[in-house]
Coordinates of C-alpha atoms in Angstrom, one line a residue:
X284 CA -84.4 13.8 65.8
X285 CA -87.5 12.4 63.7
X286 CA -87.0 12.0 60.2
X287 CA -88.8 14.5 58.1
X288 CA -88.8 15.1 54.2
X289 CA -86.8 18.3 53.3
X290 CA -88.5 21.2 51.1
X291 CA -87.0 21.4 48.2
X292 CA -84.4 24.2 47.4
X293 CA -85.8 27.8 46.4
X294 CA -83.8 27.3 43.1
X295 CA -84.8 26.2 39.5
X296 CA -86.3 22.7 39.3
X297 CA -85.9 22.3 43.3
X298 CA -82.1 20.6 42.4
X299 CA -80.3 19.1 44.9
X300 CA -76.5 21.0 45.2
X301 CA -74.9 18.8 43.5
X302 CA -76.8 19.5 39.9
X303 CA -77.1 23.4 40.8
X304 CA -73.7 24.9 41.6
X305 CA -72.9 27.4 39.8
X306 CA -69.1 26.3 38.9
X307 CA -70.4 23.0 37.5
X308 CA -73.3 24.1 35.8
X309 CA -73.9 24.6 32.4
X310 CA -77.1 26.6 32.1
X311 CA -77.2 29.6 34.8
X312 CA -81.2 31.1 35.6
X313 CA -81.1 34.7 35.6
X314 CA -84.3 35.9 37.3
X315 CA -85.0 40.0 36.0
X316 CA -87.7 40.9 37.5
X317 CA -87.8 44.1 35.2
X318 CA -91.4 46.2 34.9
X319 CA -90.8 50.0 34.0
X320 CA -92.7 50.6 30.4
X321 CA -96.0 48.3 30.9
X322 CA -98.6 49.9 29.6
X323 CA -101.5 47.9 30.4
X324 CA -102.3 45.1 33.3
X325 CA -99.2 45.4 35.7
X326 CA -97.4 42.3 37.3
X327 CA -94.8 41.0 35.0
X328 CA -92.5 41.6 38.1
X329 CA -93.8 38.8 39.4
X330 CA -93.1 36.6 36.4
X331 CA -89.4 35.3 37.9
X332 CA -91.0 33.9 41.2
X333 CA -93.9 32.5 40.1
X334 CA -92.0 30.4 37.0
X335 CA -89.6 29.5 40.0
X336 CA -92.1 28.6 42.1
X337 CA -93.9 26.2 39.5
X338 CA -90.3 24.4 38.5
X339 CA -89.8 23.0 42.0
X340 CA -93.3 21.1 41.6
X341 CA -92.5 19.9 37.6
X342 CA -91.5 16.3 37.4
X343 CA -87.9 16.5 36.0
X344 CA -88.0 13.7 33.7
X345 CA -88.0 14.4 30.0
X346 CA -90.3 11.6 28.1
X347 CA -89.4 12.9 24.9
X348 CA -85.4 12.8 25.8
X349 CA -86.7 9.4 28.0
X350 CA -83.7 11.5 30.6
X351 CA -83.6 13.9 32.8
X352 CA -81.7 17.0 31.7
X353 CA -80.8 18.6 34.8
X354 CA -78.7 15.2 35.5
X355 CA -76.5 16.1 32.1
X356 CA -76.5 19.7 32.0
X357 CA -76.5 21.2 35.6
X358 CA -78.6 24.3 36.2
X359 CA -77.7 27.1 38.1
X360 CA -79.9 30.2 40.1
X361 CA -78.5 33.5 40.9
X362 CA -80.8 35.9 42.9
X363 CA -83.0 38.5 41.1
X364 CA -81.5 41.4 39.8
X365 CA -82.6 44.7 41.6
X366 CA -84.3 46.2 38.6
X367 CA -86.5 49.1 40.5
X368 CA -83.1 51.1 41.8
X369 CA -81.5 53.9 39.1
X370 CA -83.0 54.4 35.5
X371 CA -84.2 52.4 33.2
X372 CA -80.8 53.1 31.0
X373 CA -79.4 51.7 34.1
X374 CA -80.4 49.1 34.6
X375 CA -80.4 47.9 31.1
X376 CA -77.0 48.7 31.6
X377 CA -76.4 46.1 34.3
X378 CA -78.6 43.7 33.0
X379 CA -76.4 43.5 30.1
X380 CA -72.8 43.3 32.1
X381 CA -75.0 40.8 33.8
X382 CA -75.5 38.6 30.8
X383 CA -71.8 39.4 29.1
X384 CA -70.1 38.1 32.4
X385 CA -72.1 34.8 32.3
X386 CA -71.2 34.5 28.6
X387 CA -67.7 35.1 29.4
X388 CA -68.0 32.5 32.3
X389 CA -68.9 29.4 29.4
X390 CA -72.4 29.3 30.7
X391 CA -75.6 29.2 28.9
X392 CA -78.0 32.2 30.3
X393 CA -82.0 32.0 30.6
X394 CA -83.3 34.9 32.0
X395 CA -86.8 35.2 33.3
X396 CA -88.9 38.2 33.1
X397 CA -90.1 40.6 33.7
X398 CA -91.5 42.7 30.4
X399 CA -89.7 42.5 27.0
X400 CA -87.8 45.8 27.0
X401 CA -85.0 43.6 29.0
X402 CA -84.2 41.8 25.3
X403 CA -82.6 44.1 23.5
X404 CA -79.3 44.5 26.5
X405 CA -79.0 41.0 26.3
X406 CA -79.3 40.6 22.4
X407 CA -76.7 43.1 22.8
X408 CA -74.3 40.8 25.0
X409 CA -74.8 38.2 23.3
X410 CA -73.8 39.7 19.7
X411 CA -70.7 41.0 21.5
X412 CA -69.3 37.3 22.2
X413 CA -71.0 35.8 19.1
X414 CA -70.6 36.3 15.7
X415 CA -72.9 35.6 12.4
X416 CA -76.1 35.5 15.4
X417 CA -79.6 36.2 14.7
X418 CA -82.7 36.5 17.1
X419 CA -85.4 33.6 16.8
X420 CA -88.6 36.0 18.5
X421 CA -91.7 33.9 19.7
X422 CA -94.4 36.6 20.7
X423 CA -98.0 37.9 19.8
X424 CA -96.5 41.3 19.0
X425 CA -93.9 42.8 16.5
X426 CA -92.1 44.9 19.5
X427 CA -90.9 47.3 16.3
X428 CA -92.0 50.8 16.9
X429 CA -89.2 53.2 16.8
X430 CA -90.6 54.5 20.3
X431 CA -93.2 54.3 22.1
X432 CA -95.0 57.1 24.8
X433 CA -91.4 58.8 23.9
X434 CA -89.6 56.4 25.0
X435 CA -87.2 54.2 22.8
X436 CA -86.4 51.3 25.2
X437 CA -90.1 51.0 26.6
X438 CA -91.5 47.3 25.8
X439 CA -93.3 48.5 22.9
X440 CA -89.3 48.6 21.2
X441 CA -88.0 45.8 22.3
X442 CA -87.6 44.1 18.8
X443 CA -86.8 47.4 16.8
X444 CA -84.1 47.8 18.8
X445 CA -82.8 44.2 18.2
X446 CA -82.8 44.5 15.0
X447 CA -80.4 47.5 15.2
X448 CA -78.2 45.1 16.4
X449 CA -78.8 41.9 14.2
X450 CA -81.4 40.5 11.8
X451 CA -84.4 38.7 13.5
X452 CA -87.1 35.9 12.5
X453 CA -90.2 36.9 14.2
X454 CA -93.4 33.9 14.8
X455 CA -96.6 33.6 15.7
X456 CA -96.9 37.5 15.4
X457 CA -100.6 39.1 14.9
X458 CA -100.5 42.6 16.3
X459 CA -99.2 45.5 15.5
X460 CA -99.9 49.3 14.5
X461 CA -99.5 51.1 11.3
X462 CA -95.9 52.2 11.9
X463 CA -94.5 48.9 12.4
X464 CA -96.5 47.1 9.2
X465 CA -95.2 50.4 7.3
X466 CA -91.3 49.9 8.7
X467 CA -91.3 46.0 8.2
X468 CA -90.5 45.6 4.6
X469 CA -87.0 48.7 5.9
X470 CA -86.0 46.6 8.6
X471 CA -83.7 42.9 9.2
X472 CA -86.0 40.5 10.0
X473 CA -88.4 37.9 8.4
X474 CA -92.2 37.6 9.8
X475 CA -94.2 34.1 10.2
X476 CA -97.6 35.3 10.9
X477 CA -99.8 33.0 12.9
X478 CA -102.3 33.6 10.7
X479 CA -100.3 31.9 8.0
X480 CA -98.8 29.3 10.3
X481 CA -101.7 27.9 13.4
X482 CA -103.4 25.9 11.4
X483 CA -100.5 24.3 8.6
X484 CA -98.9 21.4 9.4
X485 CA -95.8 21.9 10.7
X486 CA -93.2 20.8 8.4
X487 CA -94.4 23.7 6.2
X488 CA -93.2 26.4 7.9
X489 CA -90.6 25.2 10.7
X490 CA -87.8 24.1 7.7
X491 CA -88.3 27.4 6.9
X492 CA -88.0 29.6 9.9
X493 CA -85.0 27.3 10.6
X494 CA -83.6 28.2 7.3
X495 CA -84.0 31.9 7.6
X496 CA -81.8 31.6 10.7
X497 CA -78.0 32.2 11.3
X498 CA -75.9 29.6 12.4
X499 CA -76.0 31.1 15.9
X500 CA -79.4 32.2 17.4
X501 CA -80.7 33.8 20.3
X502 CA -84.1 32.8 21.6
X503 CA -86.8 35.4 22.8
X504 CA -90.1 33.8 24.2
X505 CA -92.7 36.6 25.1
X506 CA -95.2 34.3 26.7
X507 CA -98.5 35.9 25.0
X508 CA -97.4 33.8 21.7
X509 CA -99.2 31.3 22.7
X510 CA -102.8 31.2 22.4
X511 CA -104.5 32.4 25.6
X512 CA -106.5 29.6 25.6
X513 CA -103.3 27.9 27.5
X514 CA -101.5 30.9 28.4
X515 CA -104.1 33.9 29.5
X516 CA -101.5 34.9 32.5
X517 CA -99.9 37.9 30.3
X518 CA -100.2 41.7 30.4
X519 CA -101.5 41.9 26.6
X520 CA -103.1 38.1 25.3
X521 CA -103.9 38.5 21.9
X522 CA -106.3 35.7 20.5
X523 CA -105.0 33.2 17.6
X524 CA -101.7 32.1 19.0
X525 CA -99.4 28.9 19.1
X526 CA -100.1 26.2 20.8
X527 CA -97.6 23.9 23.0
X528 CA -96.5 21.8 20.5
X529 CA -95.9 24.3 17.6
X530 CA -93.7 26.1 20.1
X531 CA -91.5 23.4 21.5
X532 CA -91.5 21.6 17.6
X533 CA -90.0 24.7 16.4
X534 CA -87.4 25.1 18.9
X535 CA -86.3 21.3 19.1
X536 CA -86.3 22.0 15.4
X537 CA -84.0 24.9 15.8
X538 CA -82.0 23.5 18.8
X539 CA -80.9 20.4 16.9
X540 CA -79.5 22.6 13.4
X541 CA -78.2 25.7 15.1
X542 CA -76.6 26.7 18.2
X543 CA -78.8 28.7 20.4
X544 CA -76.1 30.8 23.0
X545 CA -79.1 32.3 25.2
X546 CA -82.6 32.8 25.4
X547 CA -85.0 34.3 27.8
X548 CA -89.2 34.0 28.7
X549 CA -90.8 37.3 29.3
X550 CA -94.1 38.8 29.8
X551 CA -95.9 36.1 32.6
X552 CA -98.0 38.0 34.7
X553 CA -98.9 35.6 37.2
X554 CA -102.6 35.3 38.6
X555 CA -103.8 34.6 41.7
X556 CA -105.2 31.0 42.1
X557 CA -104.3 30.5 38.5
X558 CA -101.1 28.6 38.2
X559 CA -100.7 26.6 34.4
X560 CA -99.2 29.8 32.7
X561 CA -96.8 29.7 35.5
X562 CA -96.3 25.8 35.0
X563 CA -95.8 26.1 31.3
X564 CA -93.2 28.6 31.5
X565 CA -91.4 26.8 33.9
X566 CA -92.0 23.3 31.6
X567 CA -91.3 25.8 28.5
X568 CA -87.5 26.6 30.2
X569 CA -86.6 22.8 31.0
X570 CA -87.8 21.7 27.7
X571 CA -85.8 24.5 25.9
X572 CA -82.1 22.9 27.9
X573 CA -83.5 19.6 27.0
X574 CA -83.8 20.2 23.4
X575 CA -80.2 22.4 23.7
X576 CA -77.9 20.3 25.5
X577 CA -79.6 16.7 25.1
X578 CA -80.3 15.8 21.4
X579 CA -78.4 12.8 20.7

């Protein structure tokens, strides 16, 4: 037979076996392709293929790290969660049991959405295994109404319910309603607003946001934080958000003084013909395991 060049594997990163078995990997991708409370533009189902789909085309060297991760840390794929079969208590059920076995197994879960309302069962997981843990959230929106079109675990929730569970930093947040600005000052968690923070230089606030952390953290990344100007593939963009390096300064920031058990990226909703959102999620994840596993 001719030789021919192989497609890559439909896994993160395009990895070869030997860096993406599961029993030898470090970091497992948990693809939850969840969408039951949008509200708005629909598609966030989507979000897991697409930021899939972008990794196997991402070179894999790290030029900040001057390595490449995947060769130290070894990252995993399971398949997508079936998210659309039972109720929504359900599945948040099983997304949960999900996360707690792969916390149980040693590994280090990143879960890709889907919309935000999958946060809270996996917050929930993780507080279970972990003790002293707070959330690090990364979003446009507070996510603190106490419901939302009646319904408690719809996106709208997502943070108010976290909090329930353990105290939360909040950044780059610059909307929300009445009810949430009137609960903040009631509730666990500490607000950067990007207002105050996009235009500082960024050893004035990221000390700080490190500071109000626990020593274990949870990471949240709803994708419309950033400023739409590089990430306009989200169900709700909301003008006057991060940029690339304020993100991925804060969480090298946090990576290298805390220890970060889990994290997940929510809210892409990929658009035809428009692929950089998709890259920079997909970028976003690696750089995250980078910063994790391979400070010196």
């Amino acid at each position: 037979m001719a030789r021919y060049i192989p497609m890559p594997p439909e896994n993160f990163g395009g990895l070869p076996e030997e860096h993406s078995r599961y029993d030898t990997s470090r970091a497992v991708i948990f693809p939850v392709p969840l969408e039951r409370t949008t509200t708005y533009e629909h598609g966030t189902r989507n979000g897991p293929a697409a930021i899939l789909a972008a990794s196997r085309n991402m070179e894999l060297y790290d030029e900040e790290l001057r390595l490449e991760p995947y060769q130290k840390i070894g990252i995993a794929t399971l398949p997508p969660i079936d998210t659309m079969d039972g109720t929504l208590d359900e599945v948040l059920a099983q997304i949960s049991a999900a996360e707690s076995e792969l916390l149980e197994a040693g590994k280090f879960p990143v879960v890709l959405g889907g919309e935000h309302s999958l946060t809270p069962p996996l917050v929930s997981a993780a507080a279970k295994k972990y003790k002293n843990l707070s959330v690090l959230q990364i979003d446009a929106h507070a996510d603190l109404r106490d419901t939302y079109q009646g319904n408690p675990a719809s996106h709208a929730c997502a943070m108010r319910r976290v909090v329930e569970i353990c105290p939360a930093v909040q950044v780059g947040i610059r909307s929300l309603c009445v009810e949430e600005a009137q609960a903040i000052p009631h509730l666990r968690t500490k607000i950067y607003w990007a207002h105050d923070i996009v235009r500082a230089p960024l050893k004035n606030w990221i000390a700080k946001v490190v500071a109000d952390l626990s020593s274990r953290v949870y990471l949240t990344i709803d994708l419309d934080g950033f400023d739409p100007s590089l990430v306009p593939a989200t169900g709700t963009p909301e003008p006057g958000g991060l940029d690339w390096r304020q993100v991925t300064s804060l969480i090298r920031a946090v990576a290298s003084r805390k220890q970060i058990v889990g994290m997940d990226v929510v809210e892409l909703l990929p658009q035809p013909g428009h692929h950089a959102s998709d890259f920079l999620a997909a970028k976003l994840v690696y750089k995250c395991l980078g910063y994790i596993f391979c400070q010196k």
